[in-house]
N, CA and C of each residue as an Amber inpcrd file, in Angstrom:
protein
   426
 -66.1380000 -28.1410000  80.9990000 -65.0980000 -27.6980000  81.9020000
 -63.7900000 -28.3690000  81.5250000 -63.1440000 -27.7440000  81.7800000
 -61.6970000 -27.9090000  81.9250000 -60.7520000 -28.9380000  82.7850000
 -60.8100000 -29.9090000  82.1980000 -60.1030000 -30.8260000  83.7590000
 -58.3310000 -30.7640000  83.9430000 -57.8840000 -30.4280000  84.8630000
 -56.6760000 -30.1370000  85.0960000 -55.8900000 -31.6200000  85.4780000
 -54.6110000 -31.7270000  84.8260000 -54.0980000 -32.8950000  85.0780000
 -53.6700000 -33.0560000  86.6820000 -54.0370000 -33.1740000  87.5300000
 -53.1810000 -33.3440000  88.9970000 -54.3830000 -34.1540000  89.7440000
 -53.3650000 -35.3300000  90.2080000 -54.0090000 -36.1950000  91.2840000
 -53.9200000 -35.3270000  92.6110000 -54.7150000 -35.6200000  93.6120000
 -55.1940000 -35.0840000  94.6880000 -55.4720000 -35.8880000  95.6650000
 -54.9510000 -35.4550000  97.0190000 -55.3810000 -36.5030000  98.5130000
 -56.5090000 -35.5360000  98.9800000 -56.5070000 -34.3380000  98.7630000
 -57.3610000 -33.3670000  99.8650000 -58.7180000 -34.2420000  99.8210000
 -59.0220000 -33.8740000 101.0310000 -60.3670000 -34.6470000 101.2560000
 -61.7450000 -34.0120000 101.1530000 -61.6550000 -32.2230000 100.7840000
 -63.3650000 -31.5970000 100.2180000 -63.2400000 -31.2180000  98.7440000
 -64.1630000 -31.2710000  98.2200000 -64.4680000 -31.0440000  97.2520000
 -65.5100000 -29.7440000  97.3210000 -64.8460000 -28.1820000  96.8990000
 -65.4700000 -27.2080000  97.0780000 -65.6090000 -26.6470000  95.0450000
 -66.9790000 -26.0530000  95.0680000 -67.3330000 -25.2810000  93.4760000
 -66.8440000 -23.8500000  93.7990000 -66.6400000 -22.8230000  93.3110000
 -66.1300000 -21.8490000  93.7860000 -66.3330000 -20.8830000  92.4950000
 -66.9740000 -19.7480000  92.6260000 -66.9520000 -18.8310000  91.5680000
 -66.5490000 -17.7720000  92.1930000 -65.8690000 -17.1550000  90.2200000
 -65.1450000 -16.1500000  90.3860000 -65.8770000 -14.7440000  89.2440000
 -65.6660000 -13.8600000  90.2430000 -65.9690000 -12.6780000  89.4030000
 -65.0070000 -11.4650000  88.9560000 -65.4880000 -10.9590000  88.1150000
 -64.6060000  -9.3910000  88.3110000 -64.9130000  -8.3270000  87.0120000
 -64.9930000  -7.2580000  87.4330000 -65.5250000  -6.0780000  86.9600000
 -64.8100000  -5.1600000  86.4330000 -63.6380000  -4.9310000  87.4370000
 -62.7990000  -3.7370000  87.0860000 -61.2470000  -4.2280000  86.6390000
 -60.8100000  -3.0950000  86.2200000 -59.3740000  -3.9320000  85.5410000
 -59.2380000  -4.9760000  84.1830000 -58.4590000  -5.5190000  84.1330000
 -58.0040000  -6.3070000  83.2640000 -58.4920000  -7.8840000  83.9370000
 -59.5760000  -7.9490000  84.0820000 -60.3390000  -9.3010000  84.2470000
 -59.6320000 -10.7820000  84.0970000 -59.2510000 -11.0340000  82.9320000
 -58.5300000 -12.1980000  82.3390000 -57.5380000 -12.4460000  82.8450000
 -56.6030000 -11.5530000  83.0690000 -55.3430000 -11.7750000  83.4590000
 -54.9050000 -11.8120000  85.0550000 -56.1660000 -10.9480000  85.4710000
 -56.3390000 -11.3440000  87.0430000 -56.6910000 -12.5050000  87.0330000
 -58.0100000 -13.3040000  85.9700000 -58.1110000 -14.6560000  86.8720000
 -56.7470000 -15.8930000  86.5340000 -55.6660000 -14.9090000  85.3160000
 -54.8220000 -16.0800000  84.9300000 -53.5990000 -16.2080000  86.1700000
 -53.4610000 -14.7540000  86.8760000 -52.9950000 -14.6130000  88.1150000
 -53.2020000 -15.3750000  89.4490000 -54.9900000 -15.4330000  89.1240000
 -55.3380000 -16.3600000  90.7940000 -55.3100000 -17.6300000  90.4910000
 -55.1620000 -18.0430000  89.2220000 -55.5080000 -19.4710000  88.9950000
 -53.8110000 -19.9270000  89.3040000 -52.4850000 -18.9400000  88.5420000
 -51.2990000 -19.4110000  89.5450000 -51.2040000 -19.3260000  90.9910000
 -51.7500000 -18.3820000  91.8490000 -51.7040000 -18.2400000  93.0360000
 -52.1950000 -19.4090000  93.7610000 -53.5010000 -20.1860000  93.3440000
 -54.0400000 -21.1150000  93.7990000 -53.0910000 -22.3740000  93.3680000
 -53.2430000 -22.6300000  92.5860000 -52.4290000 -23.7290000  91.8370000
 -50.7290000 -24.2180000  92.6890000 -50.7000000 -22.9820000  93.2220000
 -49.0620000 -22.9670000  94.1200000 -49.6020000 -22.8520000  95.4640000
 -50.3380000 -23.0110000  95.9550000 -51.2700000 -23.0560000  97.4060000
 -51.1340000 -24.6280000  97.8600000 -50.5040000 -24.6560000  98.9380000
 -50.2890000 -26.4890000  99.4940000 -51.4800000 -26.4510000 100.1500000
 -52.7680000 -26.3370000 100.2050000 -53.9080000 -26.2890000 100.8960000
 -54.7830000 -26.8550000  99.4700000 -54.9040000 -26.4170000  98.2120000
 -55.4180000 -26.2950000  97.0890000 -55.3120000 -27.1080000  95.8120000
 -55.9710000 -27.9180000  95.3900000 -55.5950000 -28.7870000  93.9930000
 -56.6730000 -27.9130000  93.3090000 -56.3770000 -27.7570000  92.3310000
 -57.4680000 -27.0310000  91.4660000 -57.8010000 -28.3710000  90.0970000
 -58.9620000 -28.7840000  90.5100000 -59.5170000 -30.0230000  89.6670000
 -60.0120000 -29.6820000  87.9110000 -60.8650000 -28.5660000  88.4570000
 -61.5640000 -28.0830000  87.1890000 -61.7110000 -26.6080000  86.8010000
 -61.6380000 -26.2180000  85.4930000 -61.8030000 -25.0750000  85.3220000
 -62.7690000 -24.8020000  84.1480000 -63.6690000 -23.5740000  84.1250000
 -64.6500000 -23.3820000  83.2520000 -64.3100000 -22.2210000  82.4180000
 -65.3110000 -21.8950000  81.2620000 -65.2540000 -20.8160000  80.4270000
 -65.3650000 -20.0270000  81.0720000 -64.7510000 -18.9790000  80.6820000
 -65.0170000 -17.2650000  80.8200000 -66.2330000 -16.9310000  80.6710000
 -67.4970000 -16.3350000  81.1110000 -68.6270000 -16.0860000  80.6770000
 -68.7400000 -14.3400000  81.1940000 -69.0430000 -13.7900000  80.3030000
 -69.3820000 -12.3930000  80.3290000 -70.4510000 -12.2370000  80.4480000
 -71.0790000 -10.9010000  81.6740000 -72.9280000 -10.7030000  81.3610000
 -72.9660000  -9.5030000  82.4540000 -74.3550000  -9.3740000  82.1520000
 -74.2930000  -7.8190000  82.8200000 -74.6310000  -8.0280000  84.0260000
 -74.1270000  -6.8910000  85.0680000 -74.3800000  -7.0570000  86.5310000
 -75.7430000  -7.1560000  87.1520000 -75.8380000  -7.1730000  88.2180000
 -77.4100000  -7.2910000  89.1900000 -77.3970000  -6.4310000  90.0810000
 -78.5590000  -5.8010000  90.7420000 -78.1030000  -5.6080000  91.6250000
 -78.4270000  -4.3420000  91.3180000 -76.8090000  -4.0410000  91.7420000
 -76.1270000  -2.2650000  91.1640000 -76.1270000  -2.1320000  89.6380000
 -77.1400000  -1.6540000  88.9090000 -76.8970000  -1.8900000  87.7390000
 -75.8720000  -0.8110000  86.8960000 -75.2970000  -0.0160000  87.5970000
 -74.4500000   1.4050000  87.1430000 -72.8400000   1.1550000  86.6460000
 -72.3980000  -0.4500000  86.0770000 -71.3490000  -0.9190000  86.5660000
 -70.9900000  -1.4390000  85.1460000 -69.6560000  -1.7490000  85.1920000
 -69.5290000  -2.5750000  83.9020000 -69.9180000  -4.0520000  83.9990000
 -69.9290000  -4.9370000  82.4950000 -70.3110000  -6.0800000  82.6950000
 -68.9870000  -6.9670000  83.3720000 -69.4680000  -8.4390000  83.6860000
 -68.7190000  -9.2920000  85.0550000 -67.8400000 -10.0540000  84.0670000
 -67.0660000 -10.7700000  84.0910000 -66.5550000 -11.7120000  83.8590000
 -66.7160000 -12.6110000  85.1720000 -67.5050000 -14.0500000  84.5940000
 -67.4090000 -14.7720000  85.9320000 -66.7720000 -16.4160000  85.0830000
 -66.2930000 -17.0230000  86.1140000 -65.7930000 -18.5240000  85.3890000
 -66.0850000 -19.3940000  87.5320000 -66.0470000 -20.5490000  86.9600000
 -65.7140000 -21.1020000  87.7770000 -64.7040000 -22.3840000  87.9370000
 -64.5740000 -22.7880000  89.0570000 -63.5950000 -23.7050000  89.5730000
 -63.6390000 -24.8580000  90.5390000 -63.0970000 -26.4080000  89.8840000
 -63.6630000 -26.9900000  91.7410000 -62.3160000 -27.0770000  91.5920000
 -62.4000000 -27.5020000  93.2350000 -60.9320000 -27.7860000  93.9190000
 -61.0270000 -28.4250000  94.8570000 -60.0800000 -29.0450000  95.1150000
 -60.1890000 -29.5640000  96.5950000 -59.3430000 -29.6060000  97.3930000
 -59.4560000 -29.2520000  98.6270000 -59.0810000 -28.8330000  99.5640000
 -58.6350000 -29.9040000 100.9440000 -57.7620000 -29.0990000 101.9660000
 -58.6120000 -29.9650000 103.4780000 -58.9800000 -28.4890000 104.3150000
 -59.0610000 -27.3630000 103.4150000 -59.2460000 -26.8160000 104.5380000
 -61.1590000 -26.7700000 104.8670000 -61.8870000 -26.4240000 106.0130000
 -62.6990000 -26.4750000 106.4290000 -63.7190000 -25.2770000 105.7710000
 -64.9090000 -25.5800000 105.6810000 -65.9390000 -24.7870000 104.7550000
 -65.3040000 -22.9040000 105.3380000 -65.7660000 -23.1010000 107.0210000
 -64.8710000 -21.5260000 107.3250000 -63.4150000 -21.3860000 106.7210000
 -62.6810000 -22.1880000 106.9480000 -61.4880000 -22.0140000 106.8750000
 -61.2600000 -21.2130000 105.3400000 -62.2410000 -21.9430000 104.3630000
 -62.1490000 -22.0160000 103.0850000 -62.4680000 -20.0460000 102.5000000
 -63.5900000 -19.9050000 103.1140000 -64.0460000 -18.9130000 103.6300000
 -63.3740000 -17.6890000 103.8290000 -62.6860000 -17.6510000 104.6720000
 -61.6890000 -17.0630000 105.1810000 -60.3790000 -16.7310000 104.4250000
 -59.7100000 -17.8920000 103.8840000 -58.8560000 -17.5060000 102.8090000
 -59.2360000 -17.2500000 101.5550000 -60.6800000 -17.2020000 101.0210000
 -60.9510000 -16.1040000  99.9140000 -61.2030000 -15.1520000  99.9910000
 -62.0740000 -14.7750000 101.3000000 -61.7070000 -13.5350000 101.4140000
 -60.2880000 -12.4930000 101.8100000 -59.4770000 -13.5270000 102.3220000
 -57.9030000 -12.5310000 102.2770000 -57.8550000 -12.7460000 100.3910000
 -57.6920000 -13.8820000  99.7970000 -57.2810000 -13.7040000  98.6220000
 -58.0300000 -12.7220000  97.6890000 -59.7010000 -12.4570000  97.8650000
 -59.7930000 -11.2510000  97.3950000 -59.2570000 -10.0430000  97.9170000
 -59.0370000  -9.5850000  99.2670000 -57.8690000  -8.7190000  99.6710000
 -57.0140000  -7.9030000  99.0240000 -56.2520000  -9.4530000  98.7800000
 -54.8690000  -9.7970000  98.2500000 -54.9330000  -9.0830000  96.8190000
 -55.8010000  -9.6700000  95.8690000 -56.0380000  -8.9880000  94.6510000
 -57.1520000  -7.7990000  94.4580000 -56.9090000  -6.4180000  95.5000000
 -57.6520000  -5.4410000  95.1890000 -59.0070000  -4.8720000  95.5550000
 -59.4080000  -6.2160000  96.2890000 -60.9820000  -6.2700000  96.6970000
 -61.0580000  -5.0330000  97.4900000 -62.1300000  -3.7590000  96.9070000
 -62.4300000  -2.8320000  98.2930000 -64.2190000  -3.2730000  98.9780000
 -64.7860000  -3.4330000  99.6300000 -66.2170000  -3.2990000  99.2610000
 -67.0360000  -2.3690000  99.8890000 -66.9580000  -0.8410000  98.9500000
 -67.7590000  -0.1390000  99.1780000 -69.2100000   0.0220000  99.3970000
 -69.7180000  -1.1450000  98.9250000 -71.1790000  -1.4240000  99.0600000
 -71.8960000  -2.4460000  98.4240000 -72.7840000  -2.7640000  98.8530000
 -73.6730000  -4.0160000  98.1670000 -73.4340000  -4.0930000  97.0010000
 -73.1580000  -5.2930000  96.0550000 -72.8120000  -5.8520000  94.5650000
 -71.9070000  -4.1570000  93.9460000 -71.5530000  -3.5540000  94.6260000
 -70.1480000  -2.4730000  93.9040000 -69.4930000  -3.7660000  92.9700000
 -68.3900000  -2.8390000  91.9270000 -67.6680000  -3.1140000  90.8600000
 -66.7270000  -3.4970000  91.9960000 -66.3510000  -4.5040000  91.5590000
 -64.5780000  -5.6970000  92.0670000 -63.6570000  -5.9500000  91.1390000
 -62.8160000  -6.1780000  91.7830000 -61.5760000  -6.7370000  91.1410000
 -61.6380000  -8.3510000  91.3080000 -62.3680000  -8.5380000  92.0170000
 -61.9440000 -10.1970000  92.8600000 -63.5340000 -10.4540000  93.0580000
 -64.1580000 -11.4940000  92.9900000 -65.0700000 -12.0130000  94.2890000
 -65.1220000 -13.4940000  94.0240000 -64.6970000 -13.9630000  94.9010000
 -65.0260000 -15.2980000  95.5460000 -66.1360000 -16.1110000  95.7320000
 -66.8330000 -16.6700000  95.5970000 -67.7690000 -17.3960000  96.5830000
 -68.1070000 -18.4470000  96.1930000 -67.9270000 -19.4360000  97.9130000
 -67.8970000 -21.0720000  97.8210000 -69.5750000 -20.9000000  97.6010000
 -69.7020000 -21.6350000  96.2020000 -71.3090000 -22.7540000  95.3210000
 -71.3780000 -23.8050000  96.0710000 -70.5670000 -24.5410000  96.3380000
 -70.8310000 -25.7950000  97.3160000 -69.4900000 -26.3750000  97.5330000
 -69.7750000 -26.8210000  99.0850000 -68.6930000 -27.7760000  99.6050000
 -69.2750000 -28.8690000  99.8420000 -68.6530000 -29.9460000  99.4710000
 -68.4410000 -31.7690000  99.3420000 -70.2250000 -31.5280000  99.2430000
 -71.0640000 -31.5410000  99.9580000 -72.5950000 -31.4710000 100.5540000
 -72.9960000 -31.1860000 101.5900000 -72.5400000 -30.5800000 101.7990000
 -72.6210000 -29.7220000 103.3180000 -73.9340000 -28.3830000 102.9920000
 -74.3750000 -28.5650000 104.1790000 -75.5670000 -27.4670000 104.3980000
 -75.3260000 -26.6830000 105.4280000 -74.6880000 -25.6980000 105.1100000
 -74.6640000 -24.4370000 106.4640000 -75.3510000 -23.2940000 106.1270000
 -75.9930000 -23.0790000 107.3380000 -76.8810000 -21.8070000 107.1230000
 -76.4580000 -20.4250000 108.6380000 -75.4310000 -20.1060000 108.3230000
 -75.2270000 -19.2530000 109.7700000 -74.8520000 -17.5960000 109.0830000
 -74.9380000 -16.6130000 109.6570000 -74.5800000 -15.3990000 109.2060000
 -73.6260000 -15.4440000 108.2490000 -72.3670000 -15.8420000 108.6520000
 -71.4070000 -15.5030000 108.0910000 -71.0490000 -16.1970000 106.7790000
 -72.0570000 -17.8250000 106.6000000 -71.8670000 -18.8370000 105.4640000
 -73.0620000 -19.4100000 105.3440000 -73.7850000 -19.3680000 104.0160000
 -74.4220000 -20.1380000 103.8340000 -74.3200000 -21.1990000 102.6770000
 -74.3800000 -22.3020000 102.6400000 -73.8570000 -23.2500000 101.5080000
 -75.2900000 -24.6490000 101.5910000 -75.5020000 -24.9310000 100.2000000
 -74.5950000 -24.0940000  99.1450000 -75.2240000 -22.6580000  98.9410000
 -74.0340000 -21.8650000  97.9440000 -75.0930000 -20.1740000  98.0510000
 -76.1330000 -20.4120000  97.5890000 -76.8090000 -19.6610000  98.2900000
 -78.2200000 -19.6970000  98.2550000 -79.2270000 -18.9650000  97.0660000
 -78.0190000 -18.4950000  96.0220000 -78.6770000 -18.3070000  94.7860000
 -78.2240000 -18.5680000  93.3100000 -77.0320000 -19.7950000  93.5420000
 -76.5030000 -20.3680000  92.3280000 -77.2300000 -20.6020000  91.3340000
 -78.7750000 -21.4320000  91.5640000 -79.3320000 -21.5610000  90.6450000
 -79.8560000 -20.3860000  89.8720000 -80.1220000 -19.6190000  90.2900000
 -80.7280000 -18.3760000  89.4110000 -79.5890000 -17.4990000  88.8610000
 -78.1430000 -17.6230000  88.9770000 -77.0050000 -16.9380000  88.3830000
 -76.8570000 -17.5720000  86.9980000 -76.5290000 -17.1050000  86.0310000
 -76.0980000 -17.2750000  84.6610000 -74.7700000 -16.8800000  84.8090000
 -74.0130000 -16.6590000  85.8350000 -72.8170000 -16.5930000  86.2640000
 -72.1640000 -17.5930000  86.5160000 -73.1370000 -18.5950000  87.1120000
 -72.7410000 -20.3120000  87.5560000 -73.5360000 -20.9670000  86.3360000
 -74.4070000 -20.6780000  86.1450000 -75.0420000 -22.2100000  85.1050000
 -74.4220000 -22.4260000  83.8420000 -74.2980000 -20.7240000  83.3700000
 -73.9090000 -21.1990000  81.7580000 -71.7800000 -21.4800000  81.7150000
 -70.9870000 -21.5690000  82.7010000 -69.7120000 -22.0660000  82.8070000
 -70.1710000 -23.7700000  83.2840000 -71.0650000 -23.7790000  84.2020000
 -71.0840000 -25.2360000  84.0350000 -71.9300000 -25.9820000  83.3030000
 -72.5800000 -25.3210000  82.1960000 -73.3160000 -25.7570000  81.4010000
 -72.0090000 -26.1440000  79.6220000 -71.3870000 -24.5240000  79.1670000
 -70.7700000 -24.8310000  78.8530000 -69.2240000 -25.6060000  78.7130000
 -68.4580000 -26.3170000  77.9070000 -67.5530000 -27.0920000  77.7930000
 -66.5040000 -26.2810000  77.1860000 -65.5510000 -26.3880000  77.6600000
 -64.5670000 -25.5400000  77.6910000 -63.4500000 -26.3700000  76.2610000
């Protein structure tokens, strides 16, 4: 991974992966990585390889680009929550249906060590380990 030069006070430490399907992939995530980066809520600590692979799921789709990111934050696991999903929004997100093709997807891998299990969040996700979406960006070195 990628370590980004910036000291940081925020007090969580959230993993955060990113996906995307449709569009020009790269340049959307070179887009959210300024959007975040200029976020007074957001230090962006680390960044991983680009990893390409084919979807799940819906298999009728193009392949993903996924990378990931830690950061840290003060905002709260919901809170955190909440503003990725406006920021996928923000960049295009429609969701027509279970694992459909995106422009954007979000989702907090883990905060600081926190265990929530409620409808709306469960952390950490509850299927990081079996993604090659998450292992091989934090496996490989950027």
């Amino acid at each position: 991974m990628r370590t980004v030069s910036k000291k940081s006070n925020k007090k969580n430490i959230a993993l955060i992966g990113i996906g995307c399907n449709i569009g020009n992939c790269i340049r959307r995530f070179k887009k959210l990585y300024l959007f975040l980066s200029n976020h007074p809520k957001i230090d962006i600590i680390k960044t991983s390889i680009i990893y390409k692979n084919p979807p799940f799921g819906y298999l009728a789709q193009n392949d993903f680009y996924n990378t990931i990111m830690i950061i840290k934050t003060n905002f709260s696991p919901i809170e955190l929550l909440n503003f990725l999903l406006y920021v996928e929004k923000k960049f295009g997100r429609v969701r027509a249906f279970k694992n459909a093709p995106r422009t954007l997807d979000l989702d907090i891998i883990i905060f600081n060590e926190i265990k929530i299990n409620t409808k709306k969040l469960i952390l950490p996700h509850p299927f990081f380990k079996k993604r090659d979406s998450v292992l091989i960006p934090l496996i490989l070195k950027d």
